mmCIF file of C-alpha atoms in Angstrom:
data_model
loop_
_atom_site.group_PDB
_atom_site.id
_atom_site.type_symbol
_atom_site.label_atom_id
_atom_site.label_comp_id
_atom_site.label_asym_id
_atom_site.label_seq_id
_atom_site.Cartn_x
_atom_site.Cartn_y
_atom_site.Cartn_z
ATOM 1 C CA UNK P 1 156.315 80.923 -8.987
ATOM 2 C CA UNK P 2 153.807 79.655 -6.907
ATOM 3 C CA UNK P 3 154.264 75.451 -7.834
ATOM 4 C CA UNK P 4 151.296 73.588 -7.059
ATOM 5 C CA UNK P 5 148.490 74.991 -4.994
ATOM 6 C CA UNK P 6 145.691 72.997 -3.784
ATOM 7 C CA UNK P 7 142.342 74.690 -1.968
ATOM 8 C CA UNK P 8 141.036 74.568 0.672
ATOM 9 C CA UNK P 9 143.802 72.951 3.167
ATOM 10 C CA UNK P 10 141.660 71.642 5.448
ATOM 11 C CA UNK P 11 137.804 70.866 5.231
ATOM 12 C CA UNK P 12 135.265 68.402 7.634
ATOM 13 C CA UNK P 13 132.595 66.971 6.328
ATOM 14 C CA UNK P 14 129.394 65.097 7.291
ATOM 15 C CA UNK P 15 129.383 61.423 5.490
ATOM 16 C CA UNK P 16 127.348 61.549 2.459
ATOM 17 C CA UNK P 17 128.368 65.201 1.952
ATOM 18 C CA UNK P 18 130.204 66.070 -1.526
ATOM 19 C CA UNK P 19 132.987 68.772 -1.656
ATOM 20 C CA UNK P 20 135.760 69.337 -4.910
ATOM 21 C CA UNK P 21 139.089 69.829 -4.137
ATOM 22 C CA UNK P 22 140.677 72.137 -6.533
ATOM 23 C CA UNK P 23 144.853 72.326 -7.612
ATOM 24 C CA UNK P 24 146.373 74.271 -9.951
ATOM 25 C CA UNK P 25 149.900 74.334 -11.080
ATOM 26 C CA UNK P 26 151.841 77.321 -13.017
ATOM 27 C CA UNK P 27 154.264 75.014 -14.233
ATOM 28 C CA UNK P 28 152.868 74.452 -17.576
ATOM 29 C CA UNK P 29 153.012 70.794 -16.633
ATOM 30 C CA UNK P 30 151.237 68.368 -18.844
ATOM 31 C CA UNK P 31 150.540 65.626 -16.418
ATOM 32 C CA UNK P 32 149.040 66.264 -12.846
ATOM 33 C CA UNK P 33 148.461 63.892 -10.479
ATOM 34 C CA UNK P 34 145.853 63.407 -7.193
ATOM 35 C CA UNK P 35 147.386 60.864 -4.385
ATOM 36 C CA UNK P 36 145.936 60.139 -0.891
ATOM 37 C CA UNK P 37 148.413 59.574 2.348
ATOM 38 C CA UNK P 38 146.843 57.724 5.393
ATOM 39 C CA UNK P 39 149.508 57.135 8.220
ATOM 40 C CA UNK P 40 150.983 53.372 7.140
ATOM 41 C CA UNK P 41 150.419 53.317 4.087
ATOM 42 C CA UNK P 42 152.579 55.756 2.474
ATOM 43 C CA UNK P 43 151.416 58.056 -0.694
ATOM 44 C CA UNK P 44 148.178 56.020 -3.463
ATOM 45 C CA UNK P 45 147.311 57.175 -6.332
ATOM 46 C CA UNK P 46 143.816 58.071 -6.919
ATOM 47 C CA UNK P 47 143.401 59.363 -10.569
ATOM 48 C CA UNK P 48 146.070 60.912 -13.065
ATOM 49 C CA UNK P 49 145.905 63.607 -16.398
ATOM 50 C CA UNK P 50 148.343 63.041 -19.094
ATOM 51 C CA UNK P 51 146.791 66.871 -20.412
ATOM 52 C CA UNK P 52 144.044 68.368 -20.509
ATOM 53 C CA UNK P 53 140.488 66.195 -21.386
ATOM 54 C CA UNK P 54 142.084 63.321 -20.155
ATOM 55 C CA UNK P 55 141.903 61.218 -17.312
ATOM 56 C CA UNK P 56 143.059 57.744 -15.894
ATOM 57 C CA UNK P 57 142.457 55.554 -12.668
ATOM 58 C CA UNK P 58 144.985 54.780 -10.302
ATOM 59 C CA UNK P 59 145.152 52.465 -7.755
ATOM 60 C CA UNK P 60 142.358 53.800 -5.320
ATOM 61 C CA UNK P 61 139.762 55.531 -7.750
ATOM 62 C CA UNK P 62 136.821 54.157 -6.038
ATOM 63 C CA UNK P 63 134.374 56.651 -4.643
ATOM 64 C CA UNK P 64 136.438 59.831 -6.475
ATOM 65 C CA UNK P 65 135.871 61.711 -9.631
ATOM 66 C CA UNK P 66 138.382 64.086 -11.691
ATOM 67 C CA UNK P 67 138.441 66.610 -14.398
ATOM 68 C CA UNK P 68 141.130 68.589 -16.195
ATOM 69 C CA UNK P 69 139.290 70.937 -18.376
ATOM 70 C CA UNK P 70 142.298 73.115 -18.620
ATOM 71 C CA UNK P 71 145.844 72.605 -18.070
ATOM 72 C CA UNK P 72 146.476 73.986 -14.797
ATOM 73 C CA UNK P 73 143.738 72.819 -13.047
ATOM 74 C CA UNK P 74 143.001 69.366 -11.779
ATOM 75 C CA UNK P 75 140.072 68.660 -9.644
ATOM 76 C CA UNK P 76 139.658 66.071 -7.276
ATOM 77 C CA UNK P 77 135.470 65.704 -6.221
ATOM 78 C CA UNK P 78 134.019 63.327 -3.684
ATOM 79 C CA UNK P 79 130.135 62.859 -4.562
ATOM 80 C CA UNK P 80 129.471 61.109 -0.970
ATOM 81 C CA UNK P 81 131.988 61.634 1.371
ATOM 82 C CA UNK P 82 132.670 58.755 3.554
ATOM 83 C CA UNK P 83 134.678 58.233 6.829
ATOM 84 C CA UNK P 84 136.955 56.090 4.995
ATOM 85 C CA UNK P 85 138.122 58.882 2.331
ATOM 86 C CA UNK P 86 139.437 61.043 5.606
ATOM 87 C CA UNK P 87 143.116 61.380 4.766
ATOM 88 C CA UNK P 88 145.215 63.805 3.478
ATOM 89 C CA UNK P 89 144.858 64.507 0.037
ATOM 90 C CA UNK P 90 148.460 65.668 -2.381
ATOM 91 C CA UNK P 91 147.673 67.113 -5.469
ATOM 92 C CA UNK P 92 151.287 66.824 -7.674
ATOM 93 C CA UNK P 93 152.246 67.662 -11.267
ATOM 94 C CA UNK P 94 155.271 67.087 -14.173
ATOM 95 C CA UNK P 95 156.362 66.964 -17.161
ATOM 96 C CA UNK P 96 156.147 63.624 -19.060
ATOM 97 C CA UNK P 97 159.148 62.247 -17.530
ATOM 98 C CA UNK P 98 160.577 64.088 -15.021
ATOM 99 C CA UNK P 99 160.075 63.828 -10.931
ATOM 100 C CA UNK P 100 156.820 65.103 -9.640
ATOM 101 C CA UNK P 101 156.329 68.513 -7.461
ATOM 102 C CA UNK P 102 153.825 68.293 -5.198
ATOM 103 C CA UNK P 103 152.095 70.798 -3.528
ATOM 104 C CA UNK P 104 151.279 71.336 0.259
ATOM 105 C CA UNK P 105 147.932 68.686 1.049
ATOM 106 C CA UNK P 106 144.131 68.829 1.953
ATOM 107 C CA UNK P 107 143.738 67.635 5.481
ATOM 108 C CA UNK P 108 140.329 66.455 4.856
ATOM 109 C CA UNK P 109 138.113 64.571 8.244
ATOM 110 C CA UNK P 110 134.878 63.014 7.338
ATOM 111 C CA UNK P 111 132.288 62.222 10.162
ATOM 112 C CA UNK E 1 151.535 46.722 -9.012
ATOM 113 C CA UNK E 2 155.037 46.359 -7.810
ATOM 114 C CA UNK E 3 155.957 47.208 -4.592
ATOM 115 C CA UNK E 4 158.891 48.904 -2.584
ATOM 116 C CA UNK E 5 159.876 47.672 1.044
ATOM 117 C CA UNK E 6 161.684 50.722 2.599
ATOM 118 C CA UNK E 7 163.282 50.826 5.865
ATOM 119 C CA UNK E 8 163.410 51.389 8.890
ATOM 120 C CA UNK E 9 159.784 52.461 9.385
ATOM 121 C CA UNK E 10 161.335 55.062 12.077
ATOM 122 C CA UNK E 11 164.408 56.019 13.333
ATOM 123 C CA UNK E 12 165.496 58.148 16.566
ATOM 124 C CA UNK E 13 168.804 59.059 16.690
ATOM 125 C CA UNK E 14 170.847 61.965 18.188
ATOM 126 C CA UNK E 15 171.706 65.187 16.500
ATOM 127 C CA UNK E 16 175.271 64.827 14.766
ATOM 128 C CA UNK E 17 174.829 61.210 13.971
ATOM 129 C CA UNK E 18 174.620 59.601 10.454
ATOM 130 C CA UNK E 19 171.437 58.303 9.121
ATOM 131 C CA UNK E 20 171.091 55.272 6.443
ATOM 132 C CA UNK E 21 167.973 54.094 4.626
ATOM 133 C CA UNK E 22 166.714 51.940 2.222
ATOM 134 C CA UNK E 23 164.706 50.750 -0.328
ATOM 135 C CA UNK E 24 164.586 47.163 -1.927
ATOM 136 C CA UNK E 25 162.005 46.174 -4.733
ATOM 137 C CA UNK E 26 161.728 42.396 -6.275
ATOM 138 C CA UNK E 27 161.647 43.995 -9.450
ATOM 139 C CA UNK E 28 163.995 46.004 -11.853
ATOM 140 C CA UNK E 29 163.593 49.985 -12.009
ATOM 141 C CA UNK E 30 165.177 52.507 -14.097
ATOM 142 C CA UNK E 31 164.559 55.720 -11.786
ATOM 143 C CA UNK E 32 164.711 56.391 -8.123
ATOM 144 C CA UNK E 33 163.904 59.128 -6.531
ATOM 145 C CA UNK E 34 163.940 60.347 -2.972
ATOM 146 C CA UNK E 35 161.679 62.768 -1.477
ATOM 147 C CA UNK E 36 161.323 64.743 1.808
ATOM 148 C CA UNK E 37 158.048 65.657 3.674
ATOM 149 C CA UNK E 38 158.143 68.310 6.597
ATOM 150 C CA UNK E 39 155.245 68.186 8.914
ATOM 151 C CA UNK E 40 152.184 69.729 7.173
ATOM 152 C CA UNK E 41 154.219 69.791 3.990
ATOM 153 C CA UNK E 42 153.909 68.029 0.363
ATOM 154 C CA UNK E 43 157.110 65.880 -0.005
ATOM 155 C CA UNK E 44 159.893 67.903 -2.034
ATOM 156 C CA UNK E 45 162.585 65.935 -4.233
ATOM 157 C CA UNK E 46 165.886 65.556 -2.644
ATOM 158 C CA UNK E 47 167.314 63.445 -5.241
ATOM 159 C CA UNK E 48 166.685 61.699 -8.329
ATOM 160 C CA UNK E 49 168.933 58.855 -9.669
ATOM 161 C CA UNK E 50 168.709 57.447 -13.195
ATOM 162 C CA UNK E 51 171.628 55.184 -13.852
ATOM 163 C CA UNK E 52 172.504 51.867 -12.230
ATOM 164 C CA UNK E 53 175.495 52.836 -10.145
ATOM 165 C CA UNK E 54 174.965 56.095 -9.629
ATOM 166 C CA UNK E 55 175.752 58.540 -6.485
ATOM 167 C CA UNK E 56 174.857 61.607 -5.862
ATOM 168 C CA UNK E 57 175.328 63.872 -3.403
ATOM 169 C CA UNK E 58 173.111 66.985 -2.332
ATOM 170 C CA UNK E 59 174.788 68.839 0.593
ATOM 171 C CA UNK E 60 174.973 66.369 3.437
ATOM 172 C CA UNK E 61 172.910 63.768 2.100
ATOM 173 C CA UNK E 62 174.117 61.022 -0.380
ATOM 174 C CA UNK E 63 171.733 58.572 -2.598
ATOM 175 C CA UNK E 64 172.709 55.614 -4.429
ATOM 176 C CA UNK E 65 171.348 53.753 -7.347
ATOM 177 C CA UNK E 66 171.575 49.651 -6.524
ATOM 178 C CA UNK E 67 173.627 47.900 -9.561
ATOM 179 C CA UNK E 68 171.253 45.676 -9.609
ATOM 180 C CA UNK E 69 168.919 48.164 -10.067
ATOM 181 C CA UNK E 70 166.406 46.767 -7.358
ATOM 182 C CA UNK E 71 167.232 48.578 -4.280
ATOM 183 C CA UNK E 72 168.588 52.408 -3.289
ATOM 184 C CA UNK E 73 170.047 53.880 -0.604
ATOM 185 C CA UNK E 74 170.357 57.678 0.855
ATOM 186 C CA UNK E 75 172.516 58.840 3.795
ATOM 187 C CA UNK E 76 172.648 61.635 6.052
ATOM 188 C CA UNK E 77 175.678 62.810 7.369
ATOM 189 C CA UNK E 78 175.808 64.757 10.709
ATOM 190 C CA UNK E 79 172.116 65.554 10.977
ATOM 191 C CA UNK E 80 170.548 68.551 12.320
ATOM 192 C CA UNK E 81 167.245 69.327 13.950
ATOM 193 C CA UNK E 82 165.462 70.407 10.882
ATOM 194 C CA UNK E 83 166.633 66.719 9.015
ATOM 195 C CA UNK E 84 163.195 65.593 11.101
ATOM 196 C CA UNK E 85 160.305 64.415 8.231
ATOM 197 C CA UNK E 86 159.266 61.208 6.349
ATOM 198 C CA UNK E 87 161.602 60.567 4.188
ATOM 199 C CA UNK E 88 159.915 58.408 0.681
ATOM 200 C CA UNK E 89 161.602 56.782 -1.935
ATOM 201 C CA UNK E 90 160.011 56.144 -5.566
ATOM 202 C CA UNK E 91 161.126 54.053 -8.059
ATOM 203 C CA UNK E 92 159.739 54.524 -11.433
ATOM 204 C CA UNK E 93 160.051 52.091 -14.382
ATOM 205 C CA UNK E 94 160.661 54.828 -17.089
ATOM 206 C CA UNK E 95 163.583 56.827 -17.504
ATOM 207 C CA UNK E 96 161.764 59.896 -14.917
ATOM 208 C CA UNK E 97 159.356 60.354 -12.815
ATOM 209 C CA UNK E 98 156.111 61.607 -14.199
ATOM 210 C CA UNK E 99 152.838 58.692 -15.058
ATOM 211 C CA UNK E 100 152.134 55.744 -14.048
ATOM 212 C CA UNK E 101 154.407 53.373 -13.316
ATOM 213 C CA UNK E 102 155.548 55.482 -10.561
ATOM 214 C CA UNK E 103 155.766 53.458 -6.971
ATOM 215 C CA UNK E 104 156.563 54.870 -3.584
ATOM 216 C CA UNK E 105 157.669 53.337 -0.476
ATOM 217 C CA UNK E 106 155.917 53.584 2.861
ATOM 218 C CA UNK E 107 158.125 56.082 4.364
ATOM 219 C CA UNK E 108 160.866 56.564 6.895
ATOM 220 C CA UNK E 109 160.215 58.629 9.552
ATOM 221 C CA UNK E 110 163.198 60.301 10.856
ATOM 222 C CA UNK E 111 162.845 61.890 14.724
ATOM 223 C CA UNK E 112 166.015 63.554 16.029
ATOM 224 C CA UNK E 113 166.553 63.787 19.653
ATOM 225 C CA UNK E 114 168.857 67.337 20.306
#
C-alpha cells in the first residue's frame, strides 16, 4: 500500500500565482486532513473532510481552499500565493477515531 | 483552542544515552499520541496512549499517559544515530485520533552527537 501520497513535493511560486496541491490516500479513510509546518510553530491545521462533499476550517484557513469530491482525494488550492503561505504543507488521513497517517510533505517557497 | 507545552525544544546528547520528553496541557485529554518526523519525512506514529495510567513500550522507547490526564511522557533508552527527528506529541480530546479536537505540540528536536 502506498498510504498517503501528496503531489508535487516541492513547487516555487511567484506571489499572486495559484497552484493545487493534490493527496490521495488508499486507505479507504473517511476523514483526511491538510496541516501546514513552519519551523516554531509545530504542525496547524488548515482545512479537514469528515468524507467526501464535506469540508471544515481549521485553525489557519485563511487564503486556502479544499475539495473532496471523492474519497481518496483531498485537494489543497492556493488562489494567490503569498510569501507568507511558504511552508511545508502535510496532507494526513484516518478513520473516525483512530491516529492520523500522514504522508511525506509539499515543500512549497513563494517569492 | 487548547494548547500543549512540550519540552525541551532541542536536545543534543551522545549516542547510548537516554532521552526524556514531555508534554503538559492545562486541560484534560483522553488520547495522546506520539509521533516521529525524519528529515524530509511526514511524522509516523510511535505510540498512541488512551487510558490514564497507561505505559507502553515500543522497542526502546517508552510513553506514558499522565494520571491526571494533562501531561505525557516518552523515553528513549540507549539511542542510536537514526533516533535523530522532531519528535511531536498530540493529545486529542476523543477517545482517538482522527477530527478536530486534535492538538499537537511544537516539537522536540532530538540531535545525537556519535
Amino acid at each position: 500500500n502506498a498510504g498517503v501520497t501528496q503531489t508535487p513535493k516541492f513547487r516555487v511560486l511567484k506571489t499572486g500565482q495559484s497552484m493545487t496541491l493534490l493527496c490521495a490516500q488508499d486507505m479507504n479513510h473517511e476523514y483526511m486532513y491538510w496541516y501546514r509546518q513552519d519551523p516554531g510553530m509545530g504542525l496547524r491545521l488548515i482545512h479537514y473532510s469528515v468524507g467526501e462533499g464535506t469540508t471544515a476550517k481549521g485553525e489557519v484557513p485563511d487564503g486556502y481552499n479544499v475539495s473532496r469530491l471523492k474519497k481518496q482525494n483531498f485537494l489543497l488550492g492556493l488562489e494567490s500565493a503569498a510569501p507568507s503561505q511558504t511552508s511545508v504543507y502535510f496532507c494526513a488521513s484516518s478513520y473516525s477515531y483512530s491516529p492520523l497517517h500522514f504522508g511525506n510533505g509539499t515543500r512549497l517557497t513563494v517569492t | 483552542g487548547q494548547q500543549l507545552n512540550q519540552s525541551p525544544q532541542s536536545m543534543f546528547i551522545q549516542e547510548g544515552e537516554d532521552v526524556s520528553m514531555n508534554c503538559t496541557s492545562s486541560s484534560i485529554f483522553n488520547t495522546w499520541l506520539w509521533y516521529k518526523q525524519d528529515p524530509g519525512e511526514g511524522p509516523v506514529l510511535l505510540i498512541a496512549l488512551y487510558k490514564a495510567g497507561e505505559l507502553t513500550s515500543n522497542g526502546r522507547l517508552t510513553a506514558q499517559f499522565g494520571i491526571t490526564r494533562k501531561d505525557s511522557f516518552l523515553n528513549i533508552s540507549a539511542s542510536i544515530p537514526s533516533d535523530v527527528g522532531i519528535y511531536f506529541c498530540a493529545g486529542h480530546e476523543g477517545k482517538g485520533g482522527g477530527a478536530d479536537g486534535l492538538t499537537f505540540g511544537k516539537g522536540t528536536h532530538l540531535i545525537i552527537q556519535p
